[in-house]
Coordinates of C-alpha atoms in Angstrom, one line a residue:
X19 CA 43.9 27.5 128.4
X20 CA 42.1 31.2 128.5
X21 CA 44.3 32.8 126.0
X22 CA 45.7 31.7 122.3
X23 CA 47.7 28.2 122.5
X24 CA 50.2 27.8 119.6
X25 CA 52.4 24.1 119.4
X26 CA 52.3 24.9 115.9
X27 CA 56.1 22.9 115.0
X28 CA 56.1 21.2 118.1
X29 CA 57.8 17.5 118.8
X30 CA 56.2 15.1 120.8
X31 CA 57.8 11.9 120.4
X32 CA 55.5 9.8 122.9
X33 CA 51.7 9.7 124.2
X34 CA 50.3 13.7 124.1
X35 CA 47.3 14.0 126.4
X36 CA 45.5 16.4 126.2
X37 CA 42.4 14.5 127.2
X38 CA 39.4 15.6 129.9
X39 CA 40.0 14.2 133.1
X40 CA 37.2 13.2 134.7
X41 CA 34.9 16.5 135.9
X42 CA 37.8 18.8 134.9
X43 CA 37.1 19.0 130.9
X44 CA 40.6 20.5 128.4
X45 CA 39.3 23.8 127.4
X46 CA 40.9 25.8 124.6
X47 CA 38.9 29.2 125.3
X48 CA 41.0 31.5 122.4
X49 CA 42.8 29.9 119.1
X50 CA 44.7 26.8 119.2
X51 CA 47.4 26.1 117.1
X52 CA 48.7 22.7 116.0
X53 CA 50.5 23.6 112.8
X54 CA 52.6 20.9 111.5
X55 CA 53.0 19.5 115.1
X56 CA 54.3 15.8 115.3
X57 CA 53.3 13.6 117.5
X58 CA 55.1 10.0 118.1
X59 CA 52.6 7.9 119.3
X60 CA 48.8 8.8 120.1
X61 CA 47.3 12.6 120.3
X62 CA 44.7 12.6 123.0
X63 CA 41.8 15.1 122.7
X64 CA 39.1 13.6 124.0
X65 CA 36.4 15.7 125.3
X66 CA 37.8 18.5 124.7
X67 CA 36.7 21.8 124.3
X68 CA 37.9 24.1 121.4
X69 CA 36.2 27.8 122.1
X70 CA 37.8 29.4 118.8
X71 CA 39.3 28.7 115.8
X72 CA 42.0 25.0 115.8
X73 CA 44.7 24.7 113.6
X74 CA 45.7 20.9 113.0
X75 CA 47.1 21.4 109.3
X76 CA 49.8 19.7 108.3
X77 CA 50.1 17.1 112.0
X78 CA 51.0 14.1 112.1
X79 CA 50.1 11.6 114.2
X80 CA 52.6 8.2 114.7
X81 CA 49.5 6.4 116.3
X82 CA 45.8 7.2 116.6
X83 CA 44.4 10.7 116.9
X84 CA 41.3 10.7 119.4
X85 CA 38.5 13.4 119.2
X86 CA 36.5 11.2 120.7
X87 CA 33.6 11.3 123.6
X88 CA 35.4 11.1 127.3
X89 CA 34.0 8.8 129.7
X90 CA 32.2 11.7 131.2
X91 CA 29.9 11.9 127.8
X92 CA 31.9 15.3 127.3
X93 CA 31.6 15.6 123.3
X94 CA 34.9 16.5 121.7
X95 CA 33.3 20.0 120.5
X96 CA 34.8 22.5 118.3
X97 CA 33.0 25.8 118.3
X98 CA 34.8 27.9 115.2
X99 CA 36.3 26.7 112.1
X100 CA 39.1 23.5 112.1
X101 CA 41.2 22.4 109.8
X102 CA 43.1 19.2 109.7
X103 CA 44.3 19.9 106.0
X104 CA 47.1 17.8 104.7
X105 CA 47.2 15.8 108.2
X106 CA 49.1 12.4 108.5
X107 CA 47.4 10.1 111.0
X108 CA 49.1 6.3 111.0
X109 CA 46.4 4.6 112.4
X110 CA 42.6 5.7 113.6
X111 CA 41.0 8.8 113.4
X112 CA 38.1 8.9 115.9
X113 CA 35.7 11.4 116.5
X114 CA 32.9 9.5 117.3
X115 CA 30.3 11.9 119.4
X116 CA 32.1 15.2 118.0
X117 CA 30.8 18.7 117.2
X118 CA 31.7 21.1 114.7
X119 CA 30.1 24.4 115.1
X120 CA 32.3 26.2 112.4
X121 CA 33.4 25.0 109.1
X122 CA 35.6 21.9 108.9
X123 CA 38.6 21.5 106.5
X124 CA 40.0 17.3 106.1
X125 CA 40.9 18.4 102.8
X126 CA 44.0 15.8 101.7
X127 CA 44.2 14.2 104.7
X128 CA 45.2 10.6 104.8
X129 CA 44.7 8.2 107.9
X130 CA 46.3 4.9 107.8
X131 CA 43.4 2.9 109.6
X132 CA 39.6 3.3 110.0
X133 CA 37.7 7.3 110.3
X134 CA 35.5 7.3 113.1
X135 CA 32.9 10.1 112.4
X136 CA 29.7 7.8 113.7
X137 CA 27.7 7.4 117.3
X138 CA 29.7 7.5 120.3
X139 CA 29.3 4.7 122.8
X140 CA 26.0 7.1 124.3
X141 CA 24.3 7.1 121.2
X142 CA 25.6 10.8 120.5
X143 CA 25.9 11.0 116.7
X144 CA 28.6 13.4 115.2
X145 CA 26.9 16.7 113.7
X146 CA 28.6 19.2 111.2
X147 CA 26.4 22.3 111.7
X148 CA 28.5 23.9 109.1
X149 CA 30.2 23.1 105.6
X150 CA 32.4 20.6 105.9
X151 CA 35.1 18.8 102.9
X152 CA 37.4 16.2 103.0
X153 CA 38.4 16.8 99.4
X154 CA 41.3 14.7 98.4
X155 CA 41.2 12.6 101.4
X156 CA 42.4 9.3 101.7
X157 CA 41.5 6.6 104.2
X158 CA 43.4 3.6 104.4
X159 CA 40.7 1.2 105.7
X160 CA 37.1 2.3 106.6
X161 CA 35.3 5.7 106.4
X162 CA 32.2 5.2 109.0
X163 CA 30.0 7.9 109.3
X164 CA 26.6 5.9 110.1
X165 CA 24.2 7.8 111.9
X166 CA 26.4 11.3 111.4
X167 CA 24.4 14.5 110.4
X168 CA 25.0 17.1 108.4
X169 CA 23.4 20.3 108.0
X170 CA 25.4 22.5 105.6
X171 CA 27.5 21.8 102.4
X172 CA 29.5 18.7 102.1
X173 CA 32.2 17.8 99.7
X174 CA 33.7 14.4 99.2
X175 CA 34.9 15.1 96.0
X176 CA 38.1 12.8 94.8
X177 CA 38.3 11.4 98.2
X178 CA 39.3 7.6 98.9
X179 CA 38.1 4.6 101.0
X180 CA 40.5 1.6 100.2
X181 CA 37.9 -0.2 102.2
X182 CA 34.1 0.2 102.6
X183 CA 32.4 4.0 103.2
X184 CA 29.1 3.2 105.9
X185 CA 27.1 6.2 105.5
X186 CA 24.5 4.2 107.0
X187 CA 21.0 6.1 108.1
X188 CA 23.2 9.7 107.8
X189 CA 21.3 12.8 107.8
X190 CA 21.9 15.2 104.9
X191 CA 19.4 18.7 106.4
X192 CA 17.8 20.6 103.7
X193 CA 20.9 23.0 102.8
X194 CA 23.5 20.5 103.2
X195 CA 24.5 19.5 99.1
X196 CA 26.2 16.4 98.6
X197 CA 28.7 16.0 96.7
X198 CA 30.6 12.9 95.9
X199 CA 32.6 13.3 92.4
X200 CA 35.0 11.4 91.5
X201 CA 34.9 9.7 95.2
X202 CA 36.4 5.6 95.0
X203 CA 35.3 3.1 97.4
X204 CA 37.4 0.2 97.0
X205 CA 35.3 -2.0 98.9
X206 CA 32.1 0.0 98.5
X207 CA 29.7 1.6 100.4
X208 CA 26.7 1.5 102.5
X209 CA 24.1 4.4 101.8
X210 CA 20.7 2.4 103.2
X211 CA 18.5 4.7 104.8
X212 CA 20.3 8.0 104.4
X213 CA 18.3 11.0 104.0
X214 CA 19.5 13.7 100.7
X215 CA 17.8 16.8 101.8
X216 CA 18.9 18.7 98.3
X217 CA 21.0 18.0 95.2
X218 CA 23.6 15.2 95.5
X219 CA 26.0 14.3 92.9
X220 CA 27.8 11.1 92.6
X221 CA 29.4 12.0 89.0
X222 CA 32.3 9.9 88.1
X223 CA 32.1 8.2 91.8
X224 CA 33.8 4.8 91.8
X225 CA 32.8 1.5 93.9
X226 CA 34.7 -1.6 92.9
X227 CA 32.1 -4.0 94.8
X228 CA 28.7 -2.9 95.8
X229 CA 27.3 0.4 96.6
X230 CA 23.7 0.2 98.7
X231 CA 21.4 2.8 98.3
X232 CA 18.3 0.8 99.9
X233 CA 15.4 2.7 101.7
X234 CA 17.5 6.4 101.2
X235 CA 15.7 9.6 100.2
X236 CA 16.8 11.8 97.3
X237 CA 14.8 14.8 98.1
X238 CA 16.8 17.1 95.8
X239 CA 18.1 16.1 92.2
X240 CA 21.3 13.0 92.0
X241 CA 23.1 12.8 89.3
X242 CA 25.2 10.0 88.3
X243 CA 26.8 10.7 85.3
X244 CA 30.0 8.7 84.2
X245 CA 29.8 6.4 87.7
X246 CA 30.8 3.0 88.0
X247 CA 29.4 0.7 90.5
X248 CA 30.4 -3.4 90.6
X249 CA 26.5 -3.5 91.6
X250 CA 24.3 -1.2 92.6
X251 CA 21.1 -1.4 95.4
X252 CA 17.9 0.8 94.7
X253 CA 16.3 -1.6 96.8
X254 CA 16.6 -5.0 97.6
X255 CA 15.2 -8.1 96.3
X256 CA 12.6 -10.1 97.8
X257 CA 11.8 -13.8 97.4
X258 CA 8.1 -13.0 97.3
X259 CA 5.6 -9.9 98.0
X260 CA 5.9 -9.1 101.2
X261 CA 3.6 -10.1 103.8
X262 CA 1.9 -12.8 102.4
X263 CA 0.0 -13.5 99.1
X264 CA -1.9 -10.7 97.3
X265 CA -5.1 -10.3 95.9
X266 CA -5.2 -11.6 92.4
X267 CA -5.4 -7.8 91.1
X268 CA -2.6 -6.7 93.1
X269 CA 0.7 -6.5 91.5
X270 CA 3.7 -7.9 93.6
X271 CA 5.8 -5.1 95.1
X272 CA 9.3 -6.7 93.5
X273 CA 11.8 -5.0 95.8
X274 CA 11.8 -4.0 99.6
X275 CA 13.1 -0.9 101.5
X276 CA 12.9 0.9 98.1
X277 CA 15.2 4.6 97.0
X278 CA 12.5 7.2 96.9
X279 CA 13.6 10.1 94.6
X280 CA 12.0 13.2 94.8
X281 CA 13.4 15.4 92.4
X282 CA 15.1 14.5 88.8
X283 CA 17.8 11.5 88.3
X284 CA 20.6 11.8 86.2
X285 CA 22.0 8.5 84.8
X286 CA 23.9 9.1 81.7
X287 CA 27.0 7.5 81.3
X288 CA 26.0 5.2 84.6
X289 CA 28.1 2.2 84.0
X290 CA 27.3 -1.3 86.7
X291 CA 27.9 -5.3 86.5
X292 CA 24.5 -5.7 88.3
X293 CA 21.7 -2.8 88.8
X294 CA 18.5 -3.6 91.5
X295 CA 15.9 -1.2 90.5
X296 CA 11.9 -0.8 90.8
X297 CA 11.3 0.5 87.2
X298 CA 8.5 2.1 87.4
X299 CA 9.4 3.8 89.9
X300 CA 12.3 5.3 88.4
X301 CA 11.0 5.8 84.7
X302 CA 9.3 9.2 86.2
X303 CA 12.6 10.2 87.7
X304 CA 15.0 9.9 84.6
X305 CA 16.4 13.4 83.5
X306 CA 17.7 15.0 81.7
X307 CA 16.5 12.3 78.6
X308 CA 19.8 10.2 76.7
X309 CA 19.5 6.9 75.3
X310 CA 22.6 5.4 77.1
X311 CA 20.8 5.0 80.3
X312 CA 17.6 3.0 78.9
X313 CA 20.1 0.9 76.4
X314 CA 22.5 -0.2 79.7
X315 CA 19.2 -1.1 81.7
X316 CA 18.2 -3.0 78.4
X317 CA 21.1 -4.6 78.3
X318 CA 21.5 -6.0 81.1
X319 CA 18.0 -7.3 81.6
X320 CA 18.7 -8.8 78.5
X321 CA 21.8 -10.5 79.6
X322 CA 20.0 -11.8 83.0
X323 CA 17.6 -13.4 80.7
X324 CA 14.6 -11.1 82.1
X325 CA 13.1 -10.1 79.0
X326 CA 9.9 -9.2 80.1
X327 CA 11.9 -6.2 81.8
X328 CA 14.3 -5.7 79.2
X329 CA 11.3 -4.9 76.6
X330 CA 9.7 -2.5 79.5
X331 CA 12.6 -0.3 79.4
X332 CA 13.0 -0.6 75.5
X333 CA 9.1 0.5 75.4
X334 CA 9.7 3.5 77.9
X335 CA 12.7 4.8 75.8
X336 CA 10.6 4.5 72.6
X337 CA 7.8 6.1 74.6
X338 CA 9.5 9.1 76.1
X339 CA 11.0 9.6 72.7
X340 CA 7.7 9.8 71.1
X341 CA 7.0 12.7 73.6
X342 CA 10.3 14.6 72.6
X343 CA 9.2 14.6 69.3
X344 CA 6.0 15.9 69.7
X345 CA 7.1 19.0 72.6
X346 CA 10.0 19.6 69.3
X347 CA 7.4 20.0 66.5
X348 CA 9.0 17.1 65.0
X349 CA 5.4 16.0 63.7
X350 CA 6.1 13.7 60.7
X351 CA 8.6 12.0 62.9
X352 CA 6.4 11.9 65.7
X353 CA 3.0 10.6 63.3
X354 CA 5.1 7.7 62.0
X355 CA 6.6 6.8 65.4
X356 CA 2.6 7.0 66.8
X357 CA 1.7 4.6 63.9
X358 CA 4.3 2.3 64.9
X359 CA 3.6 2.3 68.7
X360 CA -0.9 1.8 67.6
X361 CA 0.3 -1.0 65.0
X362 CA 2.8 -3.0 66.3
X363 CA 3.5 -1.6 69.6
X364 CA 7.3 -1.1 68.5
X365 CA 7.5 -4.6 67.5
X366 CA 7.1 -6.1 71.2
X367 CA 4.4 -9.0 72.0
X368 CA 2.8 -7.1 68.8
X369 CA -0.5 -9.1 70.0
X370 CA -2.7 -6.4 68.9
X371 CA -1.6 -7.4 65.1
X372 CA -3.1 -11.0 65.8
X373 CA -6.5 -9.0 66.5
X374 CA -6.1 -6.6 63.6
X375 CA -5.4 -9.4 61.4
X376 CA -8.8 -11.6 62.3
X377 CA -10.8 -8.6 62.0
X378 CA -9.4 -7.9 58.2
X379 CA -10.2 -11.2 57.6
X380 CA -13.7 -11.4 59.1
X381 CA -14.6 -7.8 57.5
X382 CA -13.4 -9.9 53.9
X383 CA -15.6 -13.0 55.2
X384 CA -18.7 -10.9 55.5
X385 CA -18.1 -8.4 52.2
X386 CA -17.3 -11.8 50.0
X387 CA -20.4 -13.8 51.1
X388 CA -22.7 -10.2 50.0
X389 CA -24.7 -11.5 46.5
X390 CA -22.5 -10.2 43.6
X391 CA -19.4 -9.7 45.3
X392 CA -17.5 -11.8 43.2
X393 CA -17.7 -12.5 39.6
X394 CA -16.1 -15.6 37.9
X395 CA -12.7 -15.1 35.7
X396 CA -12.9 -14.7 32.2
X397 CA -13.3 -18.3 30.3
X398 CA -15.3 -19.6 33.7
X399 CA -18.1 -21.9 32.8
X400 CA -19.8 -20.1 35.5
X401 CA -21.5 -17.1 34.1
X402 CA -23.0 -14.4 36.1
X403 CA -22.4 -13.2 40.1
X404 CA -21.0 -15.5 42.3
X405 CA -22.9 -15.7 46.0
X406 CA -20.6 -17.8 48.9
X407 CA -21.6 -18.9 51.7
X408 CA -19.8 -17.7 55.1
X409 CA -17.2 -20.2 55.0
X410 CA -16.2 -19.9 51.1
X411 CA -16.0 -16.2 51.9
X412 CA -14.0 -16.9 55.1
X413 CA -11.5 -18.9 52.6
X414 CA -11.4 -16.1 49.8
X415 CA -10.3 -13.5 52.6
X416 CA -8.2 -15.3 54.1
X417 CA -6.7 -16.3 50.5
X418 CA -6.3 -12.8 50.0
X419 CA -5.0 -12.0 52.8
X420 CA -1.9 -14.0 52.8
X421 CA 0.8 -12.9 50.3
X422 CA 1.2 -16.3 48.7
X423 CA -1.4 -18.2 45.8

């Protein structure tokens, strides 16, 4: 097709091909129009060539809509804008292997099966090299995009996966923001090994089982205020340090294939049933500062029975309060919070009190047992000075030192 194609209206109530054919590839070298065309049963495109602007708005689709490689590795490729707003696909989406060269619009579409946006059968993975959205979108079984790249803006925002969303080892390029609000992954997602290349925001994001964010890179800030997450990966847990025992110096490493954040993490209002987490690696991350995120953590060490982990987040809120204080000129606040943290260390495994105590009590030994340090009561039979020797003085110390006669 050299010039403009326009079905937009059109009625196909069986099979449309449209597909390559072997060495002689479907080429749309102007605009093609698809407006609110209706097709029966499936719409073929695959390998095909879209030179100009495509209009699929509004289509829909009685069986699946291929995009898809050909078997002559011709990639579905579409080299200006596309929109497939508001289109109605019944069963599979697949554009596994396909290019977008221009911006992409899925904005409220719904697709009754499984979105194919991952590697073709070659190994080809799909690449947006502009901004792409699929806001309001709603897939009816799985949204695979495993291996896909992105390289400009992306918006998810209030889109939904009644099944599981495999974003698997996905590429994010350095300008392409993320943004997931409000998403819902019914049967949760898989985000292991994806790279962020700038902000990404999960705010409000939904996943009713568990979402995996093992070995992925936030190299921009994340925020995940207000999400909720059945259980969420930040790495995943080992039976042991991994590859063999340690030196006796060494601590074990406590999770594998570890989230590495590079810029600030936002987790206020972050709500989960089960959180896997390397906390100090994420205590340096944690901004802007609010109590709800340290007290949930607490918690729910706390209701695991760890603790040991439970009082390490308790003592890093304490701690990066302290510091608040102190950059807000809040000095008597910040002196007595000090004096509590050199005491009593906030009142967790307070061990340091054990060694102030027996050094108050051997300073008394030693100033007791000095000649004339004590003098007998009034009445005593005993006149004069008193000199002890150092265990009577250890005994009047410690006498004195615990509130009781």
């Amino acid at each position: 097709f050299n010039g403009p194609v326009v079905f937009d209206h059109a009625r196909i109530d069986g099979y449309a091909g449209f597909a390559s054919a072997g060495r002689h590839r479907t080429t749309f070298g102007d605009n093609a129009g698809f407006l609110n065309a209706q097709f029966g049963s499936t719409a073929d495109f695959r390998g095909a060539r879209f030179a100009a602007r495509a209009n699929f708005s509004g289509m829909r689709v009685g069986n699946h809509a291929l995009f898809r490689t050909d078997e002559s590795r011709n990639r579905t490729a579409f080299g200006g804008p596309v929109s497939f707003h508001g289109a109605q696909i019944t069963r599979n989406a697949e554009f596994t292997g396909a290019i977008f060269c221009g911006d992409a619009n899925f904005d409220i579409m719904h697709v009754g099966g499984d979105a194919h946006f991952h590697r073709d059968t070659y190994h080809t993975s799909v690449t947006f090299e502009r901004a792409v959205s699929f806001l309001s979108a709603v897939i009816g079984v799985d949204a695979l995009f495993s291996r896909a790249e992105f390289k400009d803006k992306v918006e998810f925002d209030h889109t939904r996966v009644e099944g599981r969303a495999d974003f698997e080892r996905a590429i994010f390029a350095g300008a392409a923001r993320a943004s997931f609000i409000r998403v819902r992954l019914m049967s949760g997602g898989d985000f292991s090994f994806v790279r962020f290349g700038d902000d990404t925001d999960f705010s409000g994001a939904v996943a009713a089982r568990d979402i995996d964010f093992s070995g992925a890179l936030f190299a921009g800030r994340i925020r995940f205020n207000e999400a909720r997450f059945e259980s969420v990966f930040f790495g995943r847990p080992t039976s042991g340090p991994p590859g063999g025992a340690l030196l006796p110096w060494m601590k074990p490493r406590e999770l594998a294939d570890m989230t590495l954040f590079r810029d600030a993490v936002d987790f206020r209002g972050l709500a989960y049933e089960r959180i896997h987490v390397q906390l100090d690696q994420i205590f340096s991350r944690v901004a802007p500062f609010d109590r709800q995120p340290y007290s949930r953590l607490e918690a729910f060490y706390h209701g695991i029975g760890d603790d040991s982990r439970a009082n390490d987040v308790y003592l890093e809120r304490r701690r990066v309060e302290r510091k608040n204080k102190f950059r807000l000129r809040a000095f008597h606040s910040w002196g007595a919070d000090w004096l509590y943290k050199v005491v009593a260390n906030y009142g967790v495994r307070p061990f340091r009190l054990v060694g102030y105590s027996l050094a108050i009590i051997w300073f008394g030994a030693v100033l007791f047992s000095k000649p004339g340090a004590l003098e007998p009561k009034e009445g005593s039979l005993s006149p004069g000075s008193v000199t002890l020797g150092p265990s009577d003085g250890r005994d009047v110390s410690l006498r004195y030192f615990l509130p009781i006669d």
